[in-house]
Amino acid sequence: DIQMTQSPSSLSASVGDRVTITCRASQGISNYLAWYQQKPGKVPKLLIYAASTLQSGVPSRFSGSRSGTDFSLTISSLQPEDVATYYCQKYDSAPWTFGQGTKVEIK
Amino acid sequence: EVQLLESGGGLVQPGGSLRLSCAASGFTFSTCAMSWVRQAPGKGLEWVSTISDSTENTYYADSVKGRFTISRDNSKNTLYLQMSSLRADDTAVYSCAKSYGRLGVAGSRYFHHWGQGTLVTVSS
């Protein structure tokens, strides 16, 4: 099975900082990579699909990119409401593996 | 508005069984693949199982293969997860998730909407 390695596991940054989370697939998954945001006590929310396509309604400060089997989620200017845990997920084929998650906090 | 409402969770003894349901509304249920995802207390998301829109194809995580069965009734807009031989490490909130579209279209397999989840606790 393809493994998804997400890093870092947590980060603390100041409001306005640029934040980047990475996810590495152990094999090629084309661009079948999604990013989800889960706020404390809430249901996960789709942010990005197809590695870089922003889901409707998601603020433009969120962006996704791909370089081979490395994927990144970037928040261009961290806001207090972005405090959450972020997960990547491969969806090319089964298993639909999630990354381990990245907890984002405000410094 | 898409709505996914899970039910059927509860406390069950190790080795026991439980059937979860997910009632869907607000979209054409028969045209979307559906999945179950779980989250153990304080842990990350774990994909459990996926069923195709047509019900022909099912997929399971190794951790539940042979113990869990996913099914759906497109006439009732309902997704199910039959869980048996439950273990303590199956304790989690189980959520159903709707894919954007059909399983046969790879680009549509991401999880577009999630339900609130139902808690399953396996304990004696």
PDB file of N, CA, C and O in Angstrom, chain B residues 50-111:
ATOM      1  N   THR B  50     -15.146   1.829   1.780  1.00  0.00           N
ATOM      2  CA  THR B  50     -15.796   2.579   0.703  1.00  0.00           C
ATOM      3  C   THR B  50     -16.625   1.635  -0.134  1.00  0.00           C
ATOM      4  O   THR B  50     -16.231   0.484  -0.361  1.00  0.00           O
ATOM      5  N   ILE B  51     -17.769   2.112  -0.594  1.00  0.00           N
ATOM      6  CA  ILE B  51     -18.633   1.347  -1.489  1.00  0.00           C
ATOM      7  C   ILE B  51     -18.943   2.201  -2.716  1.00  0.00           C
ATOM      8  O   ILE B  51     -19.150   3.415  -2.615  1.00  0.00           O
ATOM      9  N   SER B  52     -18.956   1.553  -3.861  1.00  0.00           N
ATOM     10  CA  SER B  52     -19.231   2.275  -5.095  1.00  0.00           C
ATOM     11  C   SER B  52     -20.696   2.698  -5.143  1.00  0.00           C
ATOM     12  O   SER B  52     -21.551   2.181  -4.421  1.00  0.00           O
ATOM     13  N   ASP B  53     -20.965   3.648  -6.012  1.00  0.00           N
ATOM     14  CA  ASP B  53     -22.326   4.148  -6.196  1.00  0.00           C
ATOM     15  C   ASP B  53     -23.281   3.039  -6.608  1.00  0.00           C
ATOM     16  O   ASP B  53     -24.435   3.017  -6.191  1.00  0.00           O
ATOM     17  N   SER B  54     -22.779   2.111  -7.408  1.00  0.00           N
ATOM     18  CA  SER B  54     -23.622   1.024  -7.928  1.00  0.00           C
ATOM     19  C   SER B  54     -23.724  -0.156  -6.974  1.00  0.00           C
ATOM     20  O   SER B  54     -24.468  -1.106  -7.255  1.00  0.00           O
ATOM     21  N   THR B  55     -22.994  -0.128  -5.875  1.00  0.00           N
ATOM     22  CA  THR B  55     -22.898  -1.195  -4.851  1.00  0.00           C
ATOM     23  C   THR B  55     -22.047  -2.372  -5.304  1.00  0.00           C
ATOM     24  O   THR B  55     -21.848  -3.304  -4.541  1.00  0.00           O
ATOM     25  N   GLU B  56     -21.524  -2.344  -6.515  1.00  0.00           N
ATOM     26  CA  GLU B  56     -20.783  -3.500  -7.025  1.00  0.00           C
ATOM     27  C   GLU B  56     -19.433  -3.691  -6.355  1.00  0.00           C
ATOM     28  O   GLU B  56     -18.939  -4.816  -6.252  1.00  0.00           O
ATOM     29  N   ASN B  57     -18.808  -2.609  -5.941  1.00  0.00           N
ATOM     30  CA  ASN B  57     -17.441  -2.679  -5.432  1.00  0.00           C
ATOM     31  C   ASN B  57     -17.344  -2.152  -4.007  1.00  0.00           C
ATOM     32  O   ASN B  57     -17.895  -1.093  -3.692  1.00  0.00           O
ATOM     33  N   THR B  58     -16.661  -2.937  -3.183  1.00  0.00           N
ATOM     34  CA  THR B  58     -16.434  -2.528  -1.798  1.00  0.00           C
ATOM     35  C   THR B  58     -14.954  -2.657  -1.459  1.00  0.00           C
ATOM     36  O   THR B  58     -14.253  -3.520  -2.010  1.00  0.00           O
ATOM     37  N   TYR B  59     -14.499  -1.816  -0.567  1.00  0.00           N
ATOM     38  CA  TYR B  59     -13.089  -1.775  -0.185  1.00  0.00           C
ATOM     39  C   TYR B  59     -13.009  -1.594   1.328  1.00  0.00           C
ATOM     40  O   TYR B  59     -13.833  -0.887   1.922  1.00  0.00           O
ATOM     41  N   TYR B  60     -11.981  -2.211   1.926  1.00  0.00           N
ATOM     42  CA  TYR B  60     -11.839  -2.160   3.382  1.00  0.00           C
ATOM     43  C   TYR B  60     -10.391  -1.906   3.785  1.00  0.00           C
ATOM     44  O   TYR B  60      -9.457  -2.371   3.132  1.00  0.00           O
ATOM     45  N   ALA B  61     -10.231  -1.211   4.889  1.00  0.00           N
ATOM     46  CA  ALA B  61      -8.923  -1.111   5.516  1.00  0.00           C
ATOM     47  C   ALA B  61      -8.540  -2.481   6.059  1.00  0.00           C
ATOM     48  O   ALA B  61      -9.405  -3.264   6.483  1.00  0.00           O
ATOM     49  N   ASP B  62      -7.245  -2.778   6.067  1.00  0.00           N
ATOM     50  CA  ASP B  62      -6.786  -4.073   6.571  1.00  0.00           C
ATOM     51  C   ASP B  62      -7.241  -4.296   8.015  1.00  0.00           C
ATOM     52  O   ASP B  62      -7.504  -5.429   8.421  1.00  0.00           O
ATOM     53  N   SER B  63      -7.355  -3.211   8.788  1.00  0.00           N
ATOM     54  CA  SER B  63      -7.694  -3.320  10.206  1.00  0.00           C
ATOM     55  C   SER B  63      -9.115  -3.821  10.441  1.00  0.00           C
ATOM     56  O   SER B  63      -9.436  -4.278  11.544  1.00  0.00           O
ATOM     57  N   VAL B  64      -9.978  -3.748   9.424  1.00  0.00           N
ATOM     58  CA  VAL B  64     -11.366  -4.168   9.609  1.00  0.00           C
ATOM     59  C   VAL B  64     -11.789  -5.264   8.632  1.00  0.00           C
ATOM     60  O   VAL B  64     -12.906  -5.798   8.741  1.00  0.00           O
ATOM     61  N   LYS B  65     -10.919  -5.609   7.712  1.00  0.00           N
ATOM     62  CA  LYS B  65     -11.266  -6.588   6.683  1.00  0.00           C
ATOM     63  C   LYS B  65     -11.643  -7.915   7.325  1.00  0.00           C
ATOM     64  O   LYS B  65     -10.957  -8.409   8.222  1.00  0.00           O
ATOM     65  N   GLY B  66     -12.758  -8.472   6.880  1.00  0.00           N
ATOM     66  CA  GLY B  66     -13.229  -9.731   7.420  1.00  0.00           C
ATOM     67  C   GLY B  66     -14.122  -9.580   8.634  1.00  0.00           C
ATOM     68  O   GLY B  66     -14.751 -10.547   9.070  1.00  0.00           O
ATOM     69  N   ARG B  67     -14.164  -8.386   9.205  1.00  0.00           N
ATOM     70  CA  ARG B  67     -15.001  -8.141  10.391  1.00  0.00           C
ATOM     71  C   ARG B  67     -16.129  -7.146  10.102  1.00  0.00           C
ATOM     72  O   ARG B  67     -17.195  -7.213  10.709  1.00  0.00           O
ATOM     73  N   PHE B  68     -15.875  -6.189   9.215  1.00  0.00           N
ATOM     74  CA  PHE B  68     -16.858  -5.163   8.892  1.00  0.00           C
ATOM     75  C   PHE B  68     -17.390  -5.388   7.473  1.00  0.00           C
ATOM     76  O   PHE B  68     -16.653  -5.855   6.594  1.00  0.00           O
ATOM     77  N   THR B  69     -18.645  -5.022   7.263  1.00  0.00           N
ATOM     78  CA  THR B  69     -19.260  -5.104   5.937  1.00  0.00           C
ATOM     79  C   THR B  69     -19.992  -3.806   5.635  1.00  0.00           C
ATOM     80  O   THR B  69     -20.876  -3.401   6.405  1.00  0.00           O
ATOM     81  N   ILE B  70     -19.620  -3.180   4.537  1.00  0.00           N
ATOM     82  CA  ILE B  70     -20.286  -1.956   4.106  1.00  0.00           C
ATOM     83  C   ILE B  70     -21.358  -2.321   3.089  1.00  0.00           C
ATOM     84  O   ILE B  70     -21.188  -3.251   2.280  1.00  0.00           O
ATOM     85  N   SER B  71     -22.479  -1.627   3.150  1.00  0.00           N
ATOM     86  CA  SER B  71     -23.541  -1.837   2.176  1.00  0.00           C
ATOM     87  C   SER B  71     -24.339  -0.553   2.050  1.00  0.00           C
ATOM     88  O   SER B  71     -24.157   0.380   2.831  1.00  0.00           O
ATOM     89  N   ARG B  72     -25.220  -0.525   1.080  1.00  0.00           N
ATOM     90  CA  ARG B  72     -26.053   0.643   0.878  1.00  0.00           C
ATOM     91  C   ARG B  72     -27.363   0.220   0.247  1.00  0.00           C
ATOM     92  O   ARG B  72     -27.431  -0.784  -0.469  1.00  0.00           O
ATOM     93  N   ASP B  73     -28.396   0.994   0.514  1.00  0.00           N
ATOM     94  CA  ASP B  73     -29.700   0.797  -0.106  1.00  0.00           C
ATOM     95  C   ASP B  73     -30.033   2.094  -0.831  1.00  0.00           C
ATOM     96  O   ASP B  73     -30.426   3.081  -0.199  1.00  0.00           O
ATOM     97  N   ASN B  74     -29.833   2.077  -2.128  1.00  0.00           N
ATOM     98  CA  ASN B  74     -30.042   3.309  -2.900  1.00  0.00           C
ATOM     99  C   ASN B  74     -31.515   3.712  -2.947  1.00  0.00           C
ATOM    100  O   ASN B  74     -31.830   4.879  -3.195  1.00  0.00           O
ATOM    101  N   SER B  75     -32.418   2.763  -2.707  1.00  0.00           N
ATOM    102  CA  SER B  75     -33.848   3.098  -2.687  1.00  0.00           C
ATOM    103  C   SER B  75     -34.231   3.822  -1.395  1.00  0.00           C
ATOM    104  O   SER B  75     -35.245   4.521  -1.348  1.00  0.00           O
ATOM    105  N   LYS B  76     -33.404   3.652  -0.355  1.00  0.00           N
ATOM    106  CA  LYS B  76     -33.667   4.289   0.931  1.00  0.00           C
ATOM    107  C   LYS B  76     -32.666   5.399   1.245  1.00  0.00           C
ATOM    108  O   LYS B  76     -32.709   5.988   2.334  1.00  0.00           O
ATOM    109  N   ASN B  77     -31.761   5.672   0.299  1.00  0.00           N
ATOM    110  CA  ASN B  77     -30.731   6.698   0.516  1.00  0.00           C
ATOM    111  C   ASN B  77     -29.980   6.477   1.837  1.00  0.00           C
ATOM    112  O   ASN B  77     -29.754   7.419   2.604  1.00  0.00           O
ATOM    113  N   THR B  78     -29.609   5.251   2.077  1.00  0.00           N
ATOM    114  CA  THR B  78     -28.990   4.907   3.351  1.00  0.00           C
ATOM    115  C   THR B  78     -27.750   4.042   3.143  1.00  0.00           C
ATOM    116  O   THR B  78     -27.761   3.108   2.336  1.00  0.00           O
ATOM    117  N   LEU B  79     -26.718   4.372   3.896  1.00  0.00           N
ATOM    118  CA  LEU B  79     -25.459   3.631   3.934  1.00  0.00           C
ATOM    119  C   LEU B  79     -25.383   2.875   5.252  1.00  0.00           C
ATOM    120  O   LEU B  79     -25.861   3.377   6.280  1.00  0.00           O
ATOM    121  N   TYR B  80     -24.783   1.698   5.230  1.00  0.00           N
ATOM    122  CA  TYR B  80     -24.676   0.878   6.438  1.00  0.00           C
ATOM    123  C   TYR B  80     -23.240   0.420   6.663  1.00  0.00           C
ATOM    124  O   TYR B  80     -22.439   0.337   5.733  1.00  0.00           O
ATOM    125  N   LEU B  81     -22.951   0.119   7.921  1.00  0.00           N
ATOM    126  CA  LEU B  81     -21.701  -0.544   8.268  1.00  0.00           C
ATOM    127  C   LEU B  81     -22.033  -1.588   9.328  1.00  0.00           C
ATOM    128  O   LEU B  81     -22.380  -1.251  10.458  1.00  0.00           O
ATOM    129  N   GLN B  82     -21.956  -2.857   8.951  1.00  0.00           N
ATOM    130  CA  GLN B  82     -22.144  -3.955   9.887  1.00  0.00           C
ATOM    131  C   GLN B  82     -20.787  -4.291  10.480  1.00  0.00           C
ATOM    132  O   GLN B  82     -19.851  -4.640   9.753  1.00  0.00           O
ATOM    133  N   MET B  83     -20.698  -4.174  11.801  1.00  0.00           N
ATOM    134  CA  MET B  83     -19.437  -4.420  12.494  1.00  0.00           C
ATOM    135  C   MET B  83     -19.580  -5.631  13.398  1.00  0.00           C
ATOM    136  O   MET B  83     -20.539  -5.711  14.183  1.00  0.00           O
ATOM    137  N   SER B  84     -18.658  -6.559  13.291  1.00  0.00           N
ATOM    138  CA  SER B  84     -18.691  -7.737  14.144  1.00  0.00           C
ATOM    139  C   SER B  84     -17.295  -7.993  14.706  1.00  0.00           C
ATOM    140  O   SER B  84     -16.322  -7.362  14.286  1.00  0.00           O
ATOM    141  N   SER B  85     -17.233  -8.922  15.651  1.00  0.00           N
ATOM    142  CA  SER B  85     -15.962  -9.244  16.330  1.00  0.00           C
ATOM    143  C   SER B  85     -15.254  -7.963  16.775  1.00  0.00           C
ATOM    144  O   SER B  85     -14.043  -7.786  16.586  1.00  0.00           O
ATOM    145  N   LEU B  86     -16.025  -7.088  17.396  1.00  0.00           N
ATOM    146  CA  LEU B  86     -15.492  -5.778  17.772  1.00  0.00           C
ATOM    147  C   LEU B  86     -14.433  -5.905  18.856  1.00  0.00           C
ATOM    148  O   LEU B  86     -14.516  -6.757  19.749  1.00  0.00           O
ATOM    149  N   ARG B  87     -13.443  -5.024  18.759  1.00  0.00           N
ATOM    150  CA  ARG B  87     -12.315  -5.005  19.684  1.00  0.00           C
ATOM    151  C   ARG B  87     -12.226  -3.616  20.317  1.00  0.00           C
ATOM    152  O   ARG B  87     -12.799  -2.648  19.802  1.00  0.00           O
ATOM    153  N   ALA B  88     -11.468  -3.545  21.391  1.00  0.00           N
ATOM    154  CA  ALA B  88     -11.320  -2.269  22.089  1.00  0.00           C
ATOM    155  C   ALA B  88     -10.752  -1.192  21.164  1.00  0.00           C
ATOM    156  O   ALA B  88     -11.128  -0.011  21.254  1.00  0.00           O
ATOM    157  N   ASP B  89      -9.869  -1.582  20.246  1.00  0.00           N
ATOM    158  CA  ASP B  89      -9.261  -0.572  19.373  1.00  0.00           C
ATOM    159  C   ASP B  89     -10.178  -0.149  18.225  1.00  0.00           C
ATOM    160  O   ASP B  89      -9.782   0.658  17.382  1.00  0.00           O
ATOM    161  N   ASP B  90     -11.407  -0.668  18.208  1.00  0.00           N
ATOM    162  CA  ASP B  90     -12.415  -0.163  17.269  1.00  0.00           C
ATOM    163  C   ASP B  90     -13.178   1.019  17.868  1.00  0.00           C
ATOM    164  O   ASP B  90     -14.004   1.634  17.178  1.00  0.00           O
ATOM    165  N   THR B  91     -12.920   1.318  19.118  1.00  0.00           N
ATOM    166  CA  THR B  91     -13.574   2.453  19.765  1.00  0.00           C
ATOM    167  C   THR B  91     -13.223   3.745  19.051  1.00  0.00           C
ATOM    168  O   THR B  91     -12.048   4.087  18.903  1.00  0.00           O
ATOM    169  N   ALA B  92     -14.243   4.458  18.584  1.00  0.00           N
ATOM    170  CA  ALA B  92     -14.018   5.663  17.792  1.00  0.00           C
ATOM    171  C   ALA B  92     -15.354   6.311  17.453  1.00  0.00           C
ATOM    172  O   ALA B  92     -16.411   5.707  17.640  1.00  0.00           O
ATOM    173  N   VAL B  93     -15.273   7.528  16.957  1.00  0.00           N
ATOM    174  CA  VAL B  93     -16.418   8.156  16.303  1.00  0.00           C
ATOM    175  C   VAL B  93     -16.382   7.721  14.837  1.00  0.00           C
ATOM    176  O   VAL B  93     -15.350   7.895  14.162  1.00  0.00           O
ATOM    177  N   TYR B  94     -17.496   7.159  14.376  1.00  0.00           N
ATOM    178  CA  TYR B  94     -17.594   6.686  13.002  1.00  0.00           C
ATOM    179  C   TYR B  94     -18.444   7.686  12.206  1.00  0.00           C
ATOM    180  O   TYR B  94     -19.588   7.962  12.578  1.00  0.00           O
ATOM    181  N   SER B  95     -17.868   8.172  11.129  1.00  0.00           N
ATOM    182  CA  SER B  95     -18.558   9.149  10.287  1.00  0.00           C
ATOM    183  C   SER B  95     -18.710   8.608   8.877  1.00  0.00           C
ATOM    184  O   SER B  95     -17.809   7.931   8.367  1.00  0.00           O
ATOM    185  N   CYS B  96     -19.830   8.919   8.264  1.00  0.00           N
ATOM    186  CA  CYS B  96     -19.961   8.592   6.848  1.00  0.00           C
ATOM    187  C   CYS B  96     -19.532   9.811   6.039  1.00  0.00           C
ATOM    188  O   CYS B  96     -19.598  10.952   6.515  1.00  0.00           O
ATOM    189  N   ALA B  97     -19.057   9.542   4.848  1.00  0.00           N
ATOM    190  CA  ALA B  97     -18.565  10.614   3.978  1.00  0.00           C
ATOM    191  C   ALA B  97     -19.023  10.353   2.553  1.00  0.00           C
ATOM    192  O   ALA B  97     -19.025   9.212   2.087  1.00  0.00           O
ATOM    193  N   LYS B  98     -19.391  11.418   1.901  1.00  0.00           N
ATOM    194  CA  LYS B  98     -19.880  11.343   0.528  1.00  0.00           C
ATOM    195  C   LYS B  98     -18.758  11.759  -0.422  1.00  0.00           C
ATOM    196  O   LYS B  98     -18.156  12.820  -0.238  1.00  0.00           O
ATOM    197  N   SER B  99     -18.496  10.935  -1.405  1.00  0.00           N
ATOM    198  CA  SER B  99     -17.557  11.351  -2.448  1.00  0.00           C
ATOM    199  C   SER B  99     -18.226  12.365  -3.364  1.00  0.00           C
ATOM    200  O   SER B  99     -19.447  12.482  -3.391  1.00  0.00           O
ATOM    201  N   TYR B 100     -17.422  13.070  -4.120  1.00  0.00           N
ATOM    202  CA  TYR B 100     -17.979  14.071  -5.029  1.00  0.00           C
ATOM    203  C   TYR B 100     -18.867  13.419  -6.073  1.00  0.00           C
ATOM    204  O   TYR B 100     -19.906  13.956  -6.442  1.00  0.00           O
ATOM    205  N   GLY B 101     -18.436  12.221  -6.537  1.00  0.00           N
ATOM    206  CA  GLY B 101     -19.201  11.555  -7.582  1.00  0.00           C
ATOM    207  C   GLY B 101     -18.998  10.055  -7.570  1.00  0.00           C
ATOM    208  O   GLY B 101     -18.779   9.448  -6.524  1.00  0.00           O
ATOM    209  N   ARG B 102     -19.068   9.478  -8.758  1.00  0.00           N
ATOM    210  CA  ARG B 102     -18.991   8.022  -8.903  1.00  0.00           C
ATOM    211  C   ARG B 102     -17.578   7.502  -8.645  1.00  0.00           C
ATOM    212  O   ARG B 102     -16.599   8.161  -8.978  1.00  0.00           O
ATOM    213  N   LEU B 103     -17.501   6.279  -8.109  1.00  0.00           N
ATOM    214  CA  LEU B 103     -16.198   5.684  -7.821  1.00  0.00           C
ATOM    215  C   LEU B 103     -15.395   5.460  -9.086  1.00  0.00           C
ATOM    216  O   LEU B 103     -14.167   5.490  -9.070  1.00  0.00           O
ATOM    217  N   GLY B 104     -16.069   5.217 -10.209  1.00  0.00           N
ATOM    218  CA  GLY B 104     -15.384   4.944 -11.455  1.00  0.00           C
ATOM    219  C   GLY B 104     -14.650   6.131 -12.041  1.00  0.00           C
ATOM    220  O   GLY B 104     -13.831   5.985 -12.944  1.00  0.00           O
ATOM    221  N   VAL B 105     -14.911   7.302 -11.512  1.00  0.00           N
ATOM    222  CA  VAL B 105     -14.224   8.518 -11.953  1.00  0.00           C
ATOM    223  C   VAL B 105     -13.227   8.886 -10.863  1.00  0.00           C
ATOM    224  O   VAL B 105     -13.599   9.418  -9.801  1.00  0.00           O
ATOM    225  N   ALA B 106     -11.952   8.604 -11.100  1.00  0.00           N
ATOM    226  CA  ALA B 106     -10.937   8.768 -10.053  1.00  0.00           C
ATOM    227  C   ALA B 106     -10.931  10.180  -9.477  1.00  0.00           C
ATOM    228  O   ALA B 106     -10.765  10.385  -8.281  1.00  0.00           O
ATOM    229  N   GLY B 107     -11.132  11.147 -10.339  1.00  0.00           N
ATOM    230  CA  GLY B 107     -11.100  12.529  -9.882  1.00  0.00           C
ATOM    231  C   GLY B 107     -12.255  12.911  -8.987  1.00  0.00           C
ATOM    232  O   GLY B 107     -12.262  14.010  -8.424  1.00  0.00           O
ATOM    233  N   SER B 108     -13.245  12.017  -8.834  1.00  0.00           N
ATOM    234  CA  SER B 108     -14.426  12.316  -8.031  1.00  0.00           C
ATOM    235  C   SER B 108     -14.420  11.625  -6.681  1.00  0.00           C
ATOM    236  O   SER B 108     -15.414  11.695  -5.956  1.00  0.00           O
ATOM    237  N   ARG B 109     -13.326  10.951  -6.343  1.00  0.00           N
ATOM    238  CA  ARG B 109     -13.347  10.092  -5.157  1.00  0.00           C
ATOM    239  C   ARG B 109     -13.089  10.823  -3.838  1.00  0.00           C
ATOM    240  O   ARG B 109     -13.232  10.212  -2.777  1.00  0.00           O
ATOM    241  N   TYR B 110     -12.672  12.075  -3.895  1.00  0.00           N
ATOM    242  CA  TYR B 110     -12.387  12.768  -2.639  1.00  0.00           C
ATOM    243  C   TYR B 110     -13.683  12.955  -1.851  1.00  0.00           C
ATOM    244  O   TYR B 110     -14.785  12.925  -2.403  1.00  0.00           O
ATOM    245  N   PHE B 111     -13.536  13.170  -0.532  1.00  0.00           N
ATOM    246  CA  PHE B 111     -14.692  13.225   0.353  1.00  0.00           C
ATOM    247  C   PHE B 111     -15.240  14.646   0.400  1.00  0.00           C
ATOM    248  O   PHE B 111     -14.649  15.532   1.001  1.00  0.00           O
TER     249      PHE B 111
END
